[in-house]
Short mmCIF file of C-alpha atoms and ligand atoms in Angstrom, two decimals:
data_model
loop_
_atom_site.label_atom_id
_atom_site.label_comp_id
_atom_site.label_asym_id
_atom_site.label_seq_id
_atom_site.Cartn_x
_atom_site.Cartn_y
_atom_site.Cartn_z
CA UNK A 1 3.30 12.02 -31.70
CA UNK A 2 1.10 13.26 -28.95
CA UNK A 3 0.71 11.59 -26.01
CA UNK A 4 -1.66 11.73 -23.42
CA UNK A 5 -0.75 13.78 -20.16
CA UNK A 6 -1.75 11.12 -17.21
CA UNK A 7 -1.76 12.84 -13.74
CA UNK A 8 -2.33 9.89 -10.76
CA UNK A 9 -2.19 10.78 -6.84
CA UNK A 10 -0.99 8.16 -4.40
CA UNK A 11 -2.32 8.91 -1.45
CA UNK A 12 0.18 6.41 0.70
CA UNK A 13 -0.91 5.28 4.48
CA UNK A 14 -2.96 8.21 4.80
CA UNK A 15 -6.67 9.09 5.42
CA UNK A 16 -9.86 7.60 6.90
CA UNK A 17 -12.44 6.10 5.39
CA UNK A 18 -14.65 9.47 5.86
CA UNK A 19 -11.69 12.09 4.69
CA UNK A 20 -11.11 9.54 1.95
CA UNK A 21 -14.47 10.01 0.87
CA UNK A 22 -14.94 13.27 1.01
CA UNK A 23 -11.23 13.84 -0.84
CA UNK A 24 -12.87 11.72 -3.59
CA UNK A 25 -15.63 13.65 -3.65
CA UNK A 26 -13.94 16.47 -3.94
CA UNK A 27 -11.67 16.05 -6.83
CA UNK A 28 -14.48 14.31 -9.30
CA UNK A 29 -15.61 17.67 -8.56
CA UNK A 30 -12.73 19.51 -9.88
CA UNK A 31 -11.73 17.50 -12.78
CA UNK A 32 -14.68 16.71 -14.14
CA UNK A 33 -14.40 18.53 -17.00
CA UNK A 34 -10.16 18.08 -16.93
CA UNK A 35 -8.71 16.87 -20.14
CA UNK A 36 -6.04 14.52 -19.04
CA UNK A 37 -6.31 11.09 -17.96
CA UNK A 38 -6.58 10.92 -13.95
CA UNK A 39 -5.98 8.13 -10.94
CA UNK A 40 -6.34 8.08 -7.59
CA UNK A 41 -4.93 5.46 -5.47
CA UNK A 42 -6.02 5.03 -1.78
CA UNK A 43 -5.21 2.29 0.62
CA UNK A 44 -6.98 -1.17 0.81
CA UNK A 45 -8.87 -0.70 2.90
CA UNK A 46 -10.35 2.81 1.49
CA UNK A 47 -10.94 1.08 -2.21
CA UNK A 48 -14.74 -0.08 -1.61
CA UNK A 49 -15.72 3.60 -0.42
CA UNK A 50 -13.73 5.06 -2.84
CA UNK A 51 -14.75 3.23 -5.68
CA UNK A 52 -18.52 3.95 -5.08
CA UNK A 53 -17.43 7.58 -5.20
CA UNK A 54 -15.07 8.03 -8.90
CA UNK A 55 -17.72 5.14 -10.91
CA UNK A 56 -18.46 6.34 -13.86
CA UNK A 57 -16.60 9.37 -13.32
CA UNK A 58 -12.90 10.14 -15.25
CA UNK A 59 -10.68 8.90 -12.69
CA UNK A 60 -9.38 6.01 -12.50
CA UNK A 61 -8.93 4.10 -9.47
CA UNK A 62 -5.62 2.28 -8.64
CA UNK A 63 -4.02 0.26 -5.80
CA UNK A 64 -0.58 0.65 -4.35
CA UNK A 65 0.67 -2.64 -4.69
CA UNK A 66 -0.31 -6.79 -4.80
CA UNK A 67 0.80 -9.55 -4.15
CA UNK A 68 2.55 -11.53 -6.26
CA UNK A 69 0.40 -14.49 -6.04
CA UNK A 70 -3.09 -15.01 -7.18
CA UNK A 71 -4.36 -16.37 -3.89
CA UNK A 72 -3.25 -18.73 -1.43
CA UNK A 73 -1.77 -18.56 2.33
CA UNK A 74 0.23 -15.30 2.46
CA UNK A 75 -0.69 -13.19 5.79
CA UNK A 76 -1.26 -9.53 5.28
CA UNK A 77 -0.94 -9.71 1.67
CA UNK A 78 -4.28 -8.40 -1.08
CA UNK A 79 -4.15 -10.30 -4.69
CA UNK A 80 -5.45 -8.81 -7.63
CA UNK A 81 -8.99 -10.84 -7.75
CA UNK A 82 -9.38 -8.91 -4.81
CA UNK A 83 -8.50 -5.77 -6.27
CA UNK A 84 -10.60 -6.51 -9.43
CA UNK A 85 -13.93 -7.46 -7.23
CA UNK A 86 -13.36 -3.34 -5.90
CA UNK A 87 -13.26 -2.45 -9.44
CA UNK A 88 -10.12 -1.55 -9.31
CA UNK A 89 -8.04 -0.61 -12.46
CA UNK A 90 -4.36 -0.46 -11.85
CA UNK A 91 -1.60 -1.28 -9.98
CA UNK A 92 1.03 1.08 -8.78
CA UNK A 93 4.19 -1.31 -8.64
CA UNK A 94 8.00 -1.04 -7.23
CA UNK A 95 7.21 2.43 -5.64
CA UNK A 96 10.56 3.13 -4.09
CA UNK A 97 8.79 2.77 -0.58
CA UNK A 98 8.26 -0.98 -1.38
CA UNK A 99 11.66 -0.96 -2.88
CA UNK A 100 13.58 0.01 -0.31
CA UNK A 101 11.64 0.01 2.81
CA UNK A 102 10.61 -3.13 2.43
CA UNK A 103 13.33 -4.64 0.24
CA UNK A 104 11.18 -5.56 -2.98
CA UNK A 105 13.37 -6.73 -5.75
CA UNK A 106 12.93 -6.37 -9.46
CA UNK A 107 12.41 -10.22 -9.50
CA UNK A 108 9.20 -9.65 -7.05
CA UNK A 109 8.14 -6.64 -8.61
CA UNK A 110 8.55 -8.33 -12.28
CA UNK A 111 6.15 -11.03 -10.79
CA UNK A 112 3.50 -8.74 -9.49
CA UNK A 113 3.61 -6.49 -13.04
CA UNK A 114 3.05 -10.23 -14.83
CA UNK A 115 0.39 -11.33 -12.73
CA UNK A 116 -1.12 -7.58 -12.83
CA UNK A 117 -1.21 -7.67 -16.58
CA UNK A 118 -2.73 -11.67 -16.49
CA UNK A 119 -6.18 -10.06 -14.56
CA UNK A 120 -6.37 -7.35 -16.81
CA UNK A 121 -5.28 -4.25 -14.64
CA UNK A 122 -3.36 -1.23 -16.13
CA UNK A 123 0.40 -1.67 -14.09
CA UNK A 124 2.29 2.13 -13.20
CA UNK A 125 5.48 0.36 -12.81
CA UNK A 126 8.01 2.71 -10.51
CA UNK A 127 11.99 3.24 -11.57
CA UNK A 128 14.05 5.57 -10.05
CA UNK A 129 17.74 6.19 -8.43
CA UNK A 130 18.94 6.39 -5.03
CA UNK A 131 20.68 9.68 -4.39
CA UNK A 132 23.75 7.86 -3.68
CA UNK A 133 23.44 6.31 -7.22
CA UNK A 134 22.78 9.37 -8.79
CA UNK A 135 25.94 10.79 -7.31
CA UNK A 136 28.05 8.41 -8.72
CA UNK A 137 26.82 8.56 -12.29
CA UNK A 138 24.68 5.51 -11.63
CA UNK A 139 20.74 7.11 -12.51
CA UNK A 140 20.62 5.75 -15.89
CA UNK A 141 22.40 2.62 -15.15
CA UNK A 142 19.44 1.50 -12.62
CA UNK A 143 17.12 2.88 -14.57
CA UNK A 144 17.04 0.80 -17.03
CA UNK A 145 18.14 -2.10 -14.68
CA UNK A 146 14.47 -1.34 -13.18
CA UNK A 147 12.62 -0.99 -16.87
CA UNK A 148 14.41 -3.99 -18.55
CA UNK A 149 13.83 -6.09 -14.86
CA UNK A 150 11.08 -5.23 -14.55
CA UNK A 151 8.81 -5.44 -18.18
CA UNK A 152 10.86 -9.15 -18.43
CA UNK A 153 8.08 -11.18 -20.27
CA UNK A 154 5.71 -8.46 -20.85
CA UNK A 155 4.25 -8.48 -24.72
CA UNK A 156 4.61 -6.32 -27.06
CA UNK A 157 0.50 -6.40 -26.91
CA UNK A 158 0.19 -5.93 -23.17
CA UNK A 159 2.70 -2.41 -23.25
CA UNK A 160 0.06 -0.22 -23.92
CA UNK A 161 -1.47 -1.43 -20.16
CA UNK A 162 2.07 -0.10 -18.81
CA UNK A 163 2.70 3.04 -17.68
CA UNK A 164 6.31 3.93 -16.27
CA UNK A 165 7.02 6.67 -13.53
CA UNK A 166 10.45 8.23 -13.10
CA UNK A 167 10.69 8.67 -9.33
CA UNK A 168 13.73 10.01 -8.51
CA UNK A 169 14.48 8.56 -4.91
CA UNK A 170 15.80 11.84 -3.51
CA UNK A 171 12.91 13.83 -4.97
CA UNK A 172 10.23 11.68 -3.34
CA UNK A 173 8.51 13.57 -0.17
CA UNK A 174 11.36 15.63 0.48
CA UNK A 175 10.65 18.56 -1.22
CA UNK A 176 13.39 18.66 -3.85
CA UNK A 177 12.26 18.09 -7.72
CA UNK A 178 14.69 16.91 -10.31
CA UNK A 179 15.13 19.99 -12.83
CA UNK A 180 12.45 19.61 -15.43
CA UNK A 181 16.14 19.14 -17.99
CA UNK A 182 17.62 16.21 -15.44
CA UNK A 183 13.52 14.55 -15.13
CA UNK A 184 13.33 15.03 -18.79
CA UNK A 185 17.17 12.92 -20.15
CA UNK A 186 16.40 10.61 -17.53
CA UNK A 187 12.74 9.72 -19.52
CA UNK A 188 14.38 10.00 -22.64
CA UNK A 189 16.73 7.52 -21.43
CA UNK A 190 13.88 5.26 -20.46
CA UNK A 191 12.04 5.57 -23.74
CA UNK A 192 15.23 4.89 -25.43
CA UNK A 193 15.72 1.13 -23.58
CA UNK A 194 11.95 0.83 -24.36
CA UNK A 195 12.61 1.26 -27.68
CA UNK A 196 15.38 -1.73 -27.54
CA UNK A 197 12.84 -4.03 -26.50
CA UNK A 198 9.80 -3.19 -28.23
CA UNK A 199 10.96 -1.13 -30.96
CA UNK A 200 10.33 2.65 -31.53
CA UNK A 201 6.81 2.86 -32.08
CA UNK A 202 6.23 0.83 -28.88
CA UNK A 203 8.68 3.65 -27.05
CA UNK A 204 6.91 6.71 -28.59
CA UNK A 205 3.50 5.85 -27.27
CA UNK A 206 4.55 4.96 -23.50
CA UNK A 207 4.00 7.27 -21.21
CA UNK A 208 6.65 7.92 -18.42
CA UNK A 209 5.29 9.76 -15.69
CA UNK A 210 7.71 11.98 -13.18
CA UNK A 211 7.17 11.70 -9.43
CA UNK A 212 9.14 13.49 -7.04
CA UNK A 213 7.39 16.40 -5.14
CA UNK A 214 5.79 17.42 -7.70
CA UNK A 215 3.69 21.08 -6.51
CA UNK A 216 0.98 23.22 -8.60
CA UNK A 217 4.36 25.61 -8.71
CA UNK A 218 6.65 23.17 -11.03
CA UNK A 219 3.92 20.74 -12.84
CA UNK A 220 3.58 22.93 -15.96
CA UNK A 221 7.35 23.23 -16.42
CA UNK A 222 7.90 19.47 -15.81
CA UNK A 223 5.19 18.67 -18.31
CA UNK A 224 6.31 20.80 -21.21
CA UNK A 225 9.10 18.36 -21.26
CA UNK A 226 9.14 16.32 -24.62
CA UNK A 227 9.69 13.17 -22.73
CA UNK A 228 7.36 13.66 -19.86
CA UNK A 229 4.17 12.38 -20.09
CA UNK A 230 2.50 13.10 -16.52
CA UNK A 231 2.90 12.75 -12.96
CA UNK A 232 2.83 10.58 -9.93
CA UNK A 233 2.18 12.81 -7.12
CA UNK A 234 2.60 11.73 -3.86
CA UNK A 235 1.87 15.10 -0.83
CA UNK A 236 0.15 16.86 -3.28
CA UNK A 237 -2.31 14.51 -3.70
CA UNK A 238 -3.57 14.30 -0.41
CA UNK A 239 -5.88 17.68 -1.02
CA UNK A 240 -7.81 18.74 -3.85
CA UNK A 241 -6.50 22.31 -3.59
CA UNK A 242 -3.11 21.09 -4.56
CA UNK A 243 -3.89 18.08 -6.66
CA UNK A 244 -6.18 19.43 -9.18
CA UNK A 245 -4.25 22.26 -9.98
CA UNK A 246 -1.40 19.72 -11.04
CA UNK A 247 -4.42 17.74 -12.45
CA UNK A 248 -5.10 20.52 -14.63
CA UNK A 249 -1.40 22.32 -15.13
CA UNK A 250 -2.52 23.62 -18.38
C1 PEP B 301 5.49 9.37 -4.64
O1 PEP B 301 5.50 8.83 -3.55
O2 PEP B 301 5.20 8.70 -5.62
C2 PEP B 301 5.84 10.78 -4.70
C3 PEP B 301 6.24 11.24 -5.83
O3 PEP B 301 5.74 11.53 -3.53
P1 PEP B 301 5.91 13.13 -3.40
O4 PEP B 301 5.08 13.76 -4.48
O5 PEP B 301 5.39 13.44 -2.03
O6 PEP B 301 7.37 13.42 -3.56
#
């Protein structure tokens, strides 16, 4: 079967409200007439202006993260009917940043993808290995620690509003990509434990994203990869002369 390539930027703690703008301006510009599925997602406090900016447009807008309550007395945290009132589509959830930077656990992060998928929202839910993991033969192990974790009470009816990225930890900002062969067993891997608990129809039509400096240079060699369905870029999404070239790889 055919998938659909879907190609989503996370822009991180980065840009102003007015380069934010003008970033989003720029890429409805040059993907207008693209033919994969695109996201952006800004910071919090960017959503309002950039929402105005991709309506109506073909990209979808997403948030980094929520909290894994509806509402209520938690400082510093943004739920999802605060999200949704931006117009805001999908979550991005267990990014290895909120992983291991600030100790998320698959337990939280299961939460968050549950209460996500309650309001509606499309959930990009993040796996990926440590390098130290990798090293000692761990990277499918935690994995599918991560997937089984962290889709724990989803529906089989709710999977098609999941999307998972492989993000390698040790390919994330530092310039090193996972060989488009290593990126590609890992998703296989992922679809396969998928496939155990939704069955292999349900496993054929997720799409698994790779993340993990992904460049104009390497996005058409990662995508030609049976098992890889997209990207989660995380640098190159910060300018349009980098991101829509991924955007449009082919
Ligand atoms: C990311 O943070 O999701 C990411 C993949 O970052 P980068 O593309 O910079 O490695």
């Amino acid at each position: 079967m055919t998938r659909a390539y879907y190609i989503a930027g996370n822009w991180k703690m980065h840009k102003t409200r007015t380069e934010a703008v003008a970033l989003a301006k720029d890429l409805v510009a040059g993907l207008k007439d693209g033919k994969h599925t695109y996201l952006i997602a800004p910071s919090f406090t960017l959503l309002e202006s950039v929402a105005a900016v991709v309506k109506g447009t073909n990209i979808r807008l997403g948030a980094q993260d929520c909290a894994c309550e509806e509402q209520g007395a938690h400082t510093g945290e943004v739920s999802v009917l605060q999200l949704k009132d931006l117009g805001v589509q999908t979550v991005i959830l267990g990014h290895s940043e909120r992983r291991h930077l600030y100790k998320e656990d698959d337990a939280l992060i299961n939460k968050k993808v549950l209460l996500a998928l309650k309001h509606g929202f499309e959930v990009i839910l993040c796996v990926g290995e440590l390098l130290e993991e990798r090293e000692a033969g761990k990277a499918e192990a935690v994995c599918e620690r991560q997937t089984v974790e962290g889709l724990k009470g989803v529906t089989a009816g709710d999977l098609n509003r999941i999307v998972i990225a492989y993000e390698p930890v040790w390919a994330i900002g530092t310039g090193k990509t996972a060989t488009p062969e290593d990126a590609d067993a890992i998703h296989a891997y992922v679809r396969k434990v998928v496939g155990n608990l939704y069955g292999a129809g349900a496993a054929e039509k997720m799409i698994i994203q790779y993340g993990g400096s992904v460049k104009p240079e390497n996005a058409a060699a990662l995508m030609a990869k049976e098992n890889i369905d997209g990207a989660l870029v995380g640098g190159a999404a910060l300018q349009a002369s980098t991101f829509v070239p991924i955007a449009k790889f082919n």
